[in-house]
Amino acid sequence: MPSMVRAAAALLLLLSTAHAQVAPVDPVQRGSDIPKAWHEPARDEDFVRREVMIPMRDGVKLHTVIVIPRGATGAPMLLERTPYDASSFVSGNGARLRDRLLPGDRVWADNGYILVAQDVRGKYGSEGTYVMTRPPIGPLNPAKTDDTTDGYDTIDWLVKHVPEGNGRVGMIGSSYDGWAVVMALLHPHPALKVAAPESPMIDGWMGDDWFQYGAFRQKMFDYVVEQTSAKGKGRAVPRTGRDDYQEMLDAGSAGAYAARHGIDRLPWWRRLSSHPAYDALWQGQALDRLVAAHPSSVPTMWVQGLWDQEDIYGAVHSWEALKAKGMAATNHLAMGPWYHSQVNGRADALGPLRWSGDTAAWFRSEVLLPFFDTYLRDRKPARPTPHVIIYNPAEDRWERFADWPGAGPDELTPMYLQPEGDLARALPDAGRDSYVSDPAKPVPFEPLPIRMGDHASWSTWLVQDQRFVSTRPDVMSYQTPILEAPVHVQGAPVADIFMSTTGSDADVVVKIVDVYPASNADAPELSGYQLPVSLAMFRGRYRKSFEHPSAIDPGVVQEYRFRLPTINYTFKPGHRLMVQVQSSLFPLYDRNPQTYVPNIFFAQPHDYRPATVTIEHGKQGPSAVLLPIVPSSTAIAP
């Protein structure tokens, strides 16, 4: 009982003390509830955040966020330059840095890196004018600055004004940010010691972002508005319905859609739509050409997703261009089973495909971090950085290569399209298939309704089961018998289609598809699945010249030969190998009117006409897909 009395007395004393510490407050409201000055009490955060305006050589200052581990000395710096708001890469209000970062940045925080994010010119907090992927100084850019000089000046300032650093800088970034890395490599600062462009925008006409072999990617309408209608982020194009397929079909041409939504008043759209062919505008910005013409000695890892729905072209082509220039020793290629920029997130799955672990987390910790540590900290990795490392999705494993590809361009194996929908290595005697391509009923790129702003469907459309179109009369499917032995494909396939059309222009879409067995007890959802492993679209007017388009002679057989995205894939026994051919992929790509007009962007309604497309088989038209088949995998044993 005395103990209870003592406890009660202690509680009363505590309450009275607390009450005595609270000053009485006048109940009458006077003035504002927002004080002139208020400072949050200091917290025990494990990092220091600085915001600075770094001056460039022309006096323009760029907004830069620097995050330093508390107590750091002699730390390496990692720089990312972005048009997507440098302030947003550290979010929330947690006291631990890793809790405030996206997954892709946590590995750097965990290992004591100084993280630097910078807004490019004219975006968010940076001064100056914004130009979409500003061209290098030269014919397309008469100024004395570009993102090469801005990258150089930024690194120069960092090594002089961040005393916690060790004087060495690495650069990293995905998509547009990856483009900024490549621009910095054209004339790198001496302190730039290592780089990793991830899915970088390299050639916007050939296959990154804006076009694919001349066919315009209409998903970029939202991007144009978001990026160029405001200094910060503009909003996406407003929709009147919930199906982009129908809305874009009703609008007509890409130019008509742009006019309907006011996009035609934006300078970048005007510039882009005035240059539908591969002219000086696009050639002058093709960074794979530029890095090959001005190769740097900075060790670089070119990172790519095998199912990147936005920038599937640039990294591998840049690596190949540098390899051809004799720069293979300092350039590495890494390709994972990822959609666009998934390397920076969680990657234990892609659509219905499931991997044995988080492939991106493994890559970041076991390949990318040791690679950067090698050049920023003189830390020798436990295992040498692979020259080439590419995931084999069918085998569910990473594979390392001393060289790539296993089968060179002169060693490709033709798989010929056959009558009756067959696919085989033997050239048939003759034959042809015909279908009607109707611009009023274009083949969708994913099941309807389509919302290209929906991340879940947009990021996984490249692994969409193709059975949703395989029964359409305007989609031709050719497949092998059930495979009795594995077929290893390592490299870039080539489509080689011989066809005629009753129109004067045409598009060609070719897909390489893995057809799963009809029954799959371990993964029933994949029973009979038609998984595209490589596909591309080609605008027929450019069959002779990318720079100088020409009309197609109706009824005359023409050859359409173009490269498909790189793959490392094993078609397993019990599966089939399929090739699909069609003439549209809408609304992702704009419709070809199938009547030759000077600029498809501004085709008129009467230009859109049905056409009969005939695919030739046999010696007079040996339509085929040329595959880089190797007898057995050339991967190095792990």
Coordinates of N, CA and C in Angstrom, one line a residue, residues 262-449:
G262 N -3.3 21.4 -78.9 CA -2.4 22.6 -78.7 C -0.9 22.3 -78.7
I263 N -0.6 21.0 -79.0 CA 0.8 20.6 -79.0 C 1.6 21.3 -80.1
D264 N 0.9 21.6 -81.2 CA 1.5 22.2 -82.3 C 2.0 23.6 -82.1
R265 N 1.8 24.1 -80.9 CA 2.3 25.4 -80.5 C 3.6 25.3 -79.7
L266 N 4.1 24.1 -79.5 CA 5.3 23.9 -78.7 C 6.5 23.7 -79.7
P267 N 7.6 24.5 -79.5 CA 8.7 24.5 -80.4 C 9.3 23.1 -80.7
W268 N 9.4 22.3 -79.7 CA 10.0 21.0 -80.0 C 9.2 20.1 -81.0
W269 N 7.8 20.2 -80.8 CA 7.0 19.4 -81.7 C 7.1 20.0 -83.1
R270 N 7.1 21.3 -83.2 CA 7.3 21.9 -84.6 C 8.6 21.4 -85.2
R271 N 9.6 21.4 -84.5 CA 10.9 21.0 -85.0 C 10.9 19.5 -85.4
L272 N 10.4 18.7 -84.5 CA 10.3 17.3 -84.8 C 9.5 16.9 -86.0
S273 N 8.2 17.5 -86.0 CA 7.3 17.1 -87.1 C 7.7 17.7 -88.4
S274 N 8.6 18.6 -88.4 CA 9.2 19.2 -89.7 C 10.3 18.3 -90.3
H275 N 10.7 17.3 -89.5 CA 11.9 16.5 -89.9 C 11.5 15.0 -89.7
P276 N 10.6 14.5 -90.5 CA 10.2 13.1 -90.4 C 11.2 12.1 -90.9
A277 N 12.2 12.5 -91.7 CA 13.2 11.6 -92.3 C 14.5 11.8 -91.4
Y278 N 15.4 10.9 -91.7 CA 16.7 10.9 -90.9 C 17.7 11.9 -91.6
D279 N 17.3 13.1 -91.3 CA 18.1 14.2 -91.9 C 19.1 14.8 -90.9
A280 N 19.7 16.0 -91.2 CA 20.7 16.5 -90.3 C 20.3 16.7 -88.9
L281 N 19.0 17.0 -88.6 CA 18.5 17.1 -87.3 C 18.8 15.9 -86.4
W282 N 18.5 14.7 -87.0 CA 18.7 13.5 -86.3 C 20.1 13.0 -86.4
Q283 N 20.7 13.1 -87.5 CA 22.1 12.6 -87.7 C 23.1 13.3 -86.8
G284 N 22.8 14.7 -86.7 CA 23.7 15.5 -85.9 C 23.7 15.2 -84.4
Q285 N 22.6 14.5 -83.9 CA 22.5 14.2 -82.5 C 22.6 12.7 -82.2
A286 N 23.0 11.9 -83.2 CA 23.2 10.5 -83.0 C 24.4 10.2 -82.2
L287 N 24.3 10.0 -80.9 CA 25.5 9.9 -80.0 C 26.3 8.7 -80.2
D288 N 25.7 7.6 -80.8 CA 26.6 6.5 -81.0 C 27.7 6.8 -82.1
R289 N 27.3 7.7 -83.0 CA 28.3 8.1 -84.0 C 29.3 9.1 -83.3
L290 N 28.8 9.9 -82.5 CA 29.7 10.9 -81.9 C 30.6 10.3 -80.9
V291 N 30.2 9.4 -80.1 CA 31.2 8.8 -79.1 C 32.2 7.9 -79.9
A292 N 31.8 7.4 -81.0 CA 32.8 6.7 -81.8 C 33.8 7.6 -82.5
A293 N 33.3 8.8 -82.9 CA 34.2 9.8 -83.5 C 35.1 10.5 -82.4
H294 N 34.6 10.5 -81.2 CA 35.4 11.1 -80.1 C 35.4 10.2 -78.9
P295 N 36.1 9.0 -79.1 CA 36.0 8.1 -78.0 C 36.8 8.5 -76.8
S296 N 36.3 8.3 -75.6 CA 37.0 8.7 -74.4 C 37.6 7.4 -73.8
S297 N 38.5 7.7 -72.8 CA 39.2 6.6 -72.1 C 38.5 6.3 -70.8
V298 N 37.4 7.0 -70.5 CA 36.7 6.8 -69.2 C 36.0 5.4 -69.2
P299 N 36.3 4.5 -68.3 CA 35.7 3.2 -68.2 C 34.2 3.4 -68.1
T300 N 33.5 2.7 -69.0 CA 32.0 3.0 -69.1 C 31.3 1.6 -69.2
M301 N 30.2 1.5 -68.4 CA 29.3 0.4 -68.5 C 28.0 0.8 -69.2
W302 N 27.7 0.3 -70.3 CA 26.5 0.6 -71.1 C 25.4 -0.4 -70.6
V303 N 24.3 0.1 -70.0 CA 23.3 -0.7 -69.4 C 22.0 -0.6 -70.2
Q304 N 21.4 -1.7 -70.4 CA 20.2 -1.8 -71.3 C 19.2 -2.8 -70.7
G305 N 17.9 -2.6 -70.9 CA 16.9 -3.6 -70.6 C 16.6 -4.4 -71.8
L306 N 16.4 -5.7 -71.7 CA 16.1 -6.5 -72.8 C 14.7 -6.3 -73.4
W307 N 13.8 -5.7 -72.5 CA 12.5 -5.4 -72.9 C 12.2 -3.9 -72.6
D308 N 13.1 -3.1 -73.0 CA 13.0 -1.6 -72.7 C 12.0 -1.0 -73.8
Q309 N 10.9 -0.6 -73.3 CA 9.8 -0.1 -74.2 C 10.0 1.3 -74.7
E310 N 11.1 2.0 -74.3 CA 11.4 3.4 -74.7 C 12.8 3.6 -75.3
D311 N 13.8 3.0 -74.7 CA 15.2 3.3 -75.3 C 15.9 2.0 -75.4
I312 N 15.5 1.1 -76.3 CA 16.1 -0.2 -76.5 C 17.2 -0.2 -77.5
Y313 N 17.5 1.0 -78.1 CA 18.5 1.0 -79.2 C 19.8 1.5 -78.7
G314 N 19.9 2.5 -77.9 CA 21.1 3.3 -77.7 C 22.3 2.7 -77.0
A315 N 22.1 2.0 -75.9 CA 23.3 1.5 -75.2 C 24.0 0.5 -76.0
V316 N 23.3 -0.5 -76.5 CA 24.0 -1.6 -77.2 C 24.7 -1.1 -78.5
H317 N 24.0 -0.1 -79.2 CA 24.7 0.4 -80.4 C 25.9 1.3 -80.1
S318 N 25.8 2.0 -79.0 CA 27.0 2.8 -78.6 C 28.2 1.9 -78.3
W319 N 27.9 0.8 -77.5 CA 28.9 -0.1 -77.2 C 29.5 -0.8 -78.4
E320 N 28.7 -1.2 -79.4 CA 29.2 -1.8 -80.6 C 30.0 -0.8 -81.4
A321 N 29.6 0.5 -81.4 CA 30.4 1.5 -82.2 C 31.7 1.7 -81.5
L322 N 31.8 1.7 -80.2 CA 33.1 1.9 -79.6 C 34.0 0.6 -79.7
K323 N 33.3 -0.5 -79.7 CA 34.1 -1.8 -79.9 C 34.7 -1.8 -81.3
A324 N 34.0 -1.3 -82.3 CA 34.5 -1.3 -83.6 C 35.7 -0.3 -83.7
K325 N 35.7 0.7 -82.8 CA 36.8 1.7 -82.8 C 38.0 1.2 -82.0
G326 N 38.0 0.0 -81.5 CA 39.1 -0.6 -80.7 C 39.0 -0.2 -79.3
M327 N 37.9 0.2 -78.8 CA 37.7 0.7 -77.4 C 37.1 -0.3 -76.5
A328 N 37.1 -1.6 -76.8 CA 36.4 -2.6 -76.1 C 37.0 -2.8 -74.7
A329 N 38.2 -2.5 -74.5 CA 38.9 -2.7 -73.2 C 38.3 -1.9 -72.1
T330 N 37.8 -0.7 -72.4 CA 37.3 0.2 -71.4 C 35.8 0.4 -71.4
N331 N 35.1 -0.4 -72.3 CA 33.7 -0.3 -72.4 C 33.0 -1.7 -72.2
H332 N 32.0 -1.7 -71.3 CA 31.4 -2.9 -70.9 C 29.9 -2.8 -71.3
L333 N 29.3 -4.0 -71.5 CA 27.8 -4.1 -71.9 C 27.1 -4.9 -70.9
A334 N 26.0 -4.4 -70.4 CA 25.2 -5.1 -69.4 C 23.7 -5.0 -69.9
M335 N 23.0 -6.2 -70.0 CA 21.6 -6.2 -70.4 C 20.9 -7.1 -69.4
G336 N 19.8 -6.5 -68.8 CA 19.1 -7.3 -67.8 C 17.6 -7.5 -68.3
P337 N 16.9 -8.3 -67.6 CA 15.5 -8.7 -68.1 C 14.5 -7.6 -67.6
W338 N 14.7 -6.4 -68.1 CA 14.0 -5.2 -67.5 C 13.2 -4.4 -68.5
Y339 N 12.2 -3.7 -68.0 CA 11.6 -2.6 -68.8 C 12.4 -1.4 -68.6
H340 N 12.0 -0.3 -69.2 CA 12.8 1.0 -69.2 C 13.0 1.4 -67.7
S341 N 14.3 1.6 -67.4 CA 14.8 2.1 -66.1 C 14.5 1.1 -64.9
Q342 N 14.1 -0.1 -65.2 CA 13.8 -1.0 -64.1 C 15.1 -1.4 -63.4
V343 N 16.2 -1.1 -64.0 CA 17.5 -1.4 -63.3 C 17.6 -0.6 -62.0
N344 N 16.8 0.5 -61.9 CA 16.9 1.3 -60.6 C 15.8 1.0 -59.7
G345 N 15.0 -0.1 -59.9 CA 13.9 -0.4 -59.0 C 14.0 -1.9 -58.7
R346 N 12.9 -2.5 -58.3 CA 12.8 -3.9 -58.0 C 12.6 -4.7 -59.3
A347 N 13.3 -5.8 -59.5 CA 13.2 -6.5 -60.7 C 13.3 -8.0 -60.5
D348 N 12.3 -8.5 -59.7 CA 12.2 -10.0 -59.6 C 11.2 -10.5 -60.5
A349 N 10.5 -9.6 -61.3 CA 9.5 -10.0 -62.2 C 9.4 -9.0 -63.3
L350 N 8.8 -9.5 -64.4 CA 8.4 -8.6 -65.5 C 7.1 -9.1 -66.1
G351 N 6.0 -8.4 -65.8 CA 4.7 -8.9 -66.2 C 4.5 -10.3 -65.6
P352 N 4.2 -11.3 -66.4 CA 4.0 -12.7 -65.9 C 5.2 -13.5 -65.7
L353 N 6.4 -12.9 -66.1 CA 7.7 -13.6 -66.0 C 8.2 -13.4 -64.6
R354 N 8.7 -14.5 -63.9 CA 9.2 -14.4 -62.6 C 10.7 -14.9 -62.6
W355 N 11.5 -14.1 -61.9 CA 13.0 -14.5 -61.9 C 13.3 -15.1 -60.5
S356 N 14.4 -15.7 -60.4 CA 14.8 -16.4 -59.1 C 15.2 -15.4 -58.0
G357 N 15.4 -14.2 -58.3 CA 15.7 -13.1 -57.4 C 15.5 -11.8 -58.0
D358 N 15.9 -10.7 -57.2 CA 15.8 -9.4 -57.7 C 17.0 -9.1 -58.6
T359 N 16.8 -9.2 -59.9 CA 17.9 -9.1 -60.8 C 18.6 -7.7 -60.8
A360 N 17.8 -6.7 -60.6 CA 18.4 -5.3 -60.5 C 19.2 -5.1 -59.3
A361 N 18.7 -5.6 -58.1 CA 19.4 -5.4 -56.9 C 20.8 -6.1 -56.9
W362 N 20.7 -7.4 -57.5 CA 22.0 -8.1 -57.6 C 22.9 -7.4 -58.5
F363 N 22.4 -6.9 -59.7 CA 23.3 -6.2 -60.6 C 24.0 -5.0 -60.0
R364 N 23.2 -4.2 -59.2 CA 23.7 -3.0 -58.6 C 24.8 -3.3 -57.6
S365 N 24.6 -4.3 -56.8 CA 25.5 -4.6 -55.7 C 26.7 -5.4 -56.2
E366 N 26.5 -6.3 -57.1 CA 27.5 -7.3 -57.5 C 28.3 -6.9 -58.7
V367 N 27.8 -6.0 -59.5 CA 28.5 -5.6 -60.8 C 28.7 -4.1 -60.8
L368 N 27.7 -3.3 -60.7 CA 27.8 -1.8 -60.8 C 28.6 -1.2 -59.7
L369 N 28.3 -1.5 -58.5 CA 29.1 -0.9 -57.4 C 30.6 -1.3 -57.4
P370 N 30.9 -2.6 -57.6 CA 32.3 -2.9 -57.7 C 33.0 -2.2 -58.9
F371 N 32.3 -2.1 -60.0 CA 32.8 -1.4 -61.1 C 33.2 0.1 -60.8
F372 N 32.3 0.8 -60.1 CA 32.6 2.2 -59.7 C 33.7 2.2 -58.6
D373 N 33.6 1.3 -57.7 CA 34.6 1.3 -56.6 C 36.0 1.1 -57.2
T374 N 36.1 0.3 -58.3 CA 37.4 0.1 -58.9 C 38.1 1.4 -59.3
Y375 N 37.4 2.3 -59.8 CA 38.0 3.6 -60.4 C 37.8 4.8 -59.5
L376 N 36.9 4.7 -58.5 CA 36.7 5.8 -57.6 C 37.4 5.6 -56.2
R377 N 37.7 4.3 -55.9 CA 38.3 4.0 -54.6 C 39.5 3.1 -54.7
D378 N 39.9 2.7 -55.9 CA 41.0 1.8 -56.1 C 40.8 0.5 -55.4
R379 N 39.5 0.0 -55.3 CA 39.2 -1.2 -54.7 C 39.1 -2.3 -55.8
K380 N 39.9 -3.3 -55.7 CA 39.9 -4.3 -56.7 C 38.7 -5.2 -56.4
P381 N 37.8 -5.5 -57.4 CA 36.6 -6.3 -57.2 C 37.0 -7.8 -56.9
A382 N 36.2 -8.5 -56.2 CA 36.4 -9.9 -56.0 C 36.5 -10.7 -57.2
R383 N 35.8 -10.2 -58.2 CA 35.8 -10.9 -59.6 C 35.9 -9.8 -60.6
P384 N 36.7 -10.0 -61.6 CA 36.9 -8.9 -62.7 C 35.5 -8.6 -63.3
T385 N 35.4 -7.3 -63.6 CA 34.1 -6.8 -64.2 C 34.0 -7.5 -65.5
P386 N 32.8 -8.1 -65.8 CA 32.6 -8.8 -67.0 C 32.7 -7.9 -68.2
H387 N 33.3 -8.4 -69.3 CA 33.3 -7.6 -70.5 C 31.8 -7.4 -71.0
V388 N 31.1 -8.5 -71.0 CA 29.7 -8.4 -71.4 C 28.9 -9.3 -70.4
I389 N 27.8 -8.8 -69.8 CA 27.0 -9.6 -69.0 C 25.5 -9.4 -69.4
I390 N 24.9 -10.5 -69.8 CA 23.5 -10.4 -70.3 C 22.7 -11.5 -69.7
Y391 N 21.5 -11.2 -69.2 CA 20.6 -12.2 -68.6 C 20.0 -13.0 -69.7
N392 N 19.9 -14.3 -69.4 CA 19.2 -15.2 -70.3 C 17.8 -15.5 -69.6
P393 N 16.7 -14.9 -70.1 CA 15.5 -15.0 -69.4 C 14.9 -16.5 -69.4
A394 N 15.2 -17.2 -70.5 CA 14.6 -18.6 -70.6 C 15.3 -19.5 -69.6
E395 N 16.6 -19.2 -69.3 CA 17.4 -20.0 -68.3 C 17.3 -19.4 -66.9
D396 N 16.8 -18.2 -66.8 CA 16.7 -17.5 -65.6 C 18.0 -17.4 -64.9
R397 N 19.0 -16.8 -65.6 CA 20.3 -16.6 -65.0 C 21.1 -15.5 -65.8
W398 N 22.0 -14.9 -65.1 CA 23.0 -14.0 -65.7 C 24.1 -14.9 -66.4
E399 N 24.5 -14.4 -67.6 CA 25.6 -15.1 -68.3 C 26.6 -14.0 -68.7
R400 N 27.9 -14.4 -68.5 CA 29.0 -13.6 -68.8 C 29.7 -14.0 -70.2
F401 N 30.2 -13.0 -70.9 CA 30.8 -13.3 -72.2 C 32.1 -12.6 -72.4
A402 N 33.1 -13.3 -72.9 CA 34.3 -12.7 -73.3 C 34.2 -11.8 -74.5
D403 N 33.2 -12.2 -75.4 CA 33.0 -11.4 -76.5 C 31.5 -11.5 -76.8
W404 N 31.0 -10.6 -77.7 CA 29.6 -10.6 -78.0 C 29.4 -10.0 -79.4
P405 N 28.6 -10.5 -80.3 CA 27.7 -11.7 -80.0 C 28.4 -13.0 -80.4
G406 N 27.7 -14.1 -80.0 CA 28.3 -15.4 -80.3 C 28.3 -15.7 -81.7
A407 N 27.3 -15.3 -82.5 CA 27.2 -15.4 -83.9 C 27.3 -14.0 -84.5
G408 N 28.3 -13.8 -85.4 CA 28.5 -12.5 -86.0 C 27.5 -12.3 -87.1
P409 N 27.5 -11.0 -87.7 CA 26.5 -10.7 -88.8 C 26.6 -11.6 -90.0
D410 N 27.8 -12.2 -90.2 CA 28.0 -13.1 -91.3 C 27.7 -14.5 -91.0
E411 N 27.2 -14.8 -89.8 CA 26.9 -16.2 -89.4 C 25.5 -16.3 -89.0
L412 N 24.6 -15.5 -89.5 CA 23.2 -15.6 -89.2 C 22.5 -16.7 -89.9
T413 N 21.6 -17.4 -89.2 CA 20.9 -18.5 -89.7 C 19.5 -18.1 -90.2
P414 N 19.2 -18.2 -91.5 CA 17.8 -17.9 -91.9 C 16.8 -18.9 -91.4
M415 N 15.7 -18.3 -90.9 CA 14.5 -19.1 -90.6 C 13.5 -18.6 -91.6
Y416 N 13.2 -19.4 -92.6 CA 12.3 -19.0 -93.7 C 10.8 -19.1 -93.4
L417 N 10.1 -18.1 -93.8 CA 8.6 -18.1 -93.7 C 8.1 -19.1 -94.8
Q418 N 7.2 -20.0 -94.4 CA 6.8 -21.0 -95.3 C 5.3 -20.9 -95.6
P419 N 4.8 -21.6 -96.6 CA 3.4 -21.6 -96.8 C 2.7 -22.4 -95.7
E420 N 1.5 -22.1 -95.5 CA 0.7 -22.8 -94.4 C 1.1 -22.4 -93.0
G421 N 1.8 -21.3 -92.9 CA 2.2 -20.8 -91.6 C 3.4 -21.5 -90.9
D422 N 4.2 -22.2 -91.7 CA 5.3 -22.9 -91.1 C 6.6 -22.0 -91.1
L423 N 7.5 -22.4 -90.3 CA 8.8 -21.7 -90.2 C 9.9 -22.8 -90.1
A424 N 10.9 -22.6 -91.0 CA 11.9 -23.7 -91.1 C 13.2 -23.1 -91.7
R425 N 14.3 -23.9 -91.5 CA 15.6 -23.5 -92.1 C 15.7 -23.7 -93.6
A426 N 14.8 -24.6 -94.1 CA 14.9 -24.9 -95.5 C 14.1 -23.9 -96.3
L427 N 14.7 -23.5 -97.5 CA 14.0 -22.5 -98.3 C 12.9 -23.2 -99.1
P428 N 11.6 -22.7 -99.0 CA 10.6 -23.4 -99.8 C 10.7 -23.0 -101.3
D429 N 10.1 -23.8 -102.1 CA 10.1 -23.6 -103.5 C 9.4 -22.3 -103.9
A430 N 8.3 -22.1 -103.4 CA 7.5 -20.9 -103.8 C 6.3 -20.7 -102.8
G431 N 5.6 -19.7 -103.0 CA 4.4 -19.5 -102.2 C 4.3 -18.0 -101.8
R432 N 3.1 -17.7 -101.3 CA 2.8 -16.3 -100.8 C 1.6 -16.3 -99.9
D433 N 1.6 -15.3 -99.1 CA 0.4 -15.1 -98.2 C 0.0 -13.6 -98.4
S434 N -1.3 -13.4 -98.3 CA -1.8 -12.0 -98.5 C -2.8 -11.7 -97.3
Y435 N -2.8 -10.4 -97.0 CA -3.7 -9.9 -96.0 C -4.0 -8.5 -96.3
V436 N -5.2 -8.0 -95.8 CA -5.6 -6.6 -96.0 C -5.2 -5.8 -94.8
S437 N -4.4 -4.8 -95.0 CA -4.0 -3.8 -93.9 C -4.9 -2.6 -94.1
D438 N -5.8 -2.4 -93.1 CA -6.8 -1.3 -93.1 C -6.4 -0.3 -92.1
P439 N -6.0 1.0 -92.5 CA -5.7 2.0 -91.5 C -6.9 2.3 -90.5
A440 N -8.1 2.0 -91.0 CA -9.3 2.2 -90.1 C -9.4 1.2 -89.0
K441 N -8.6 0.1 -89.1 CA -8.7 -1.0 -88.1 C -7.2 -1.4 -87.8
P442 N -6.4 -0.5 -87.3 CA -5.0 -0.9 -87.1 C -4.8 -1.9 -86.0
V443 N -3.8 -2.7 -86.1 CA -3.5 -3.7 -85.1 C -3.0 -3.0 -83.8
P444 N -3.6 -3.3 -82.7 CA -3.2 -2.7 -81.4 C -1.9 -3.3 -80.9
F445 N -1.2 -2.5 -80.1 CA 0.1 -3.0 -79.6 C -0.2 -3.7 -78.2
E446 N -1.3 -3.5 -77.6 CA -1.7 -4.2 -76.4 C -3.2 -4.3 -76.4
P447 N -3.8 -5.2 -75.6 CA -5.3 -5.3 -75.6 C -6.0 -4.0 -75.3
L448 N -7.2 -3.9 -75.9 CA -8.0 -2.7 -75.6 C -8.7 -2.9 -74.3
P449 N -9.1 -1.8 -73.7 CA -8.8 -0.4 -74.0 C -7.3 -0.1 -73.6

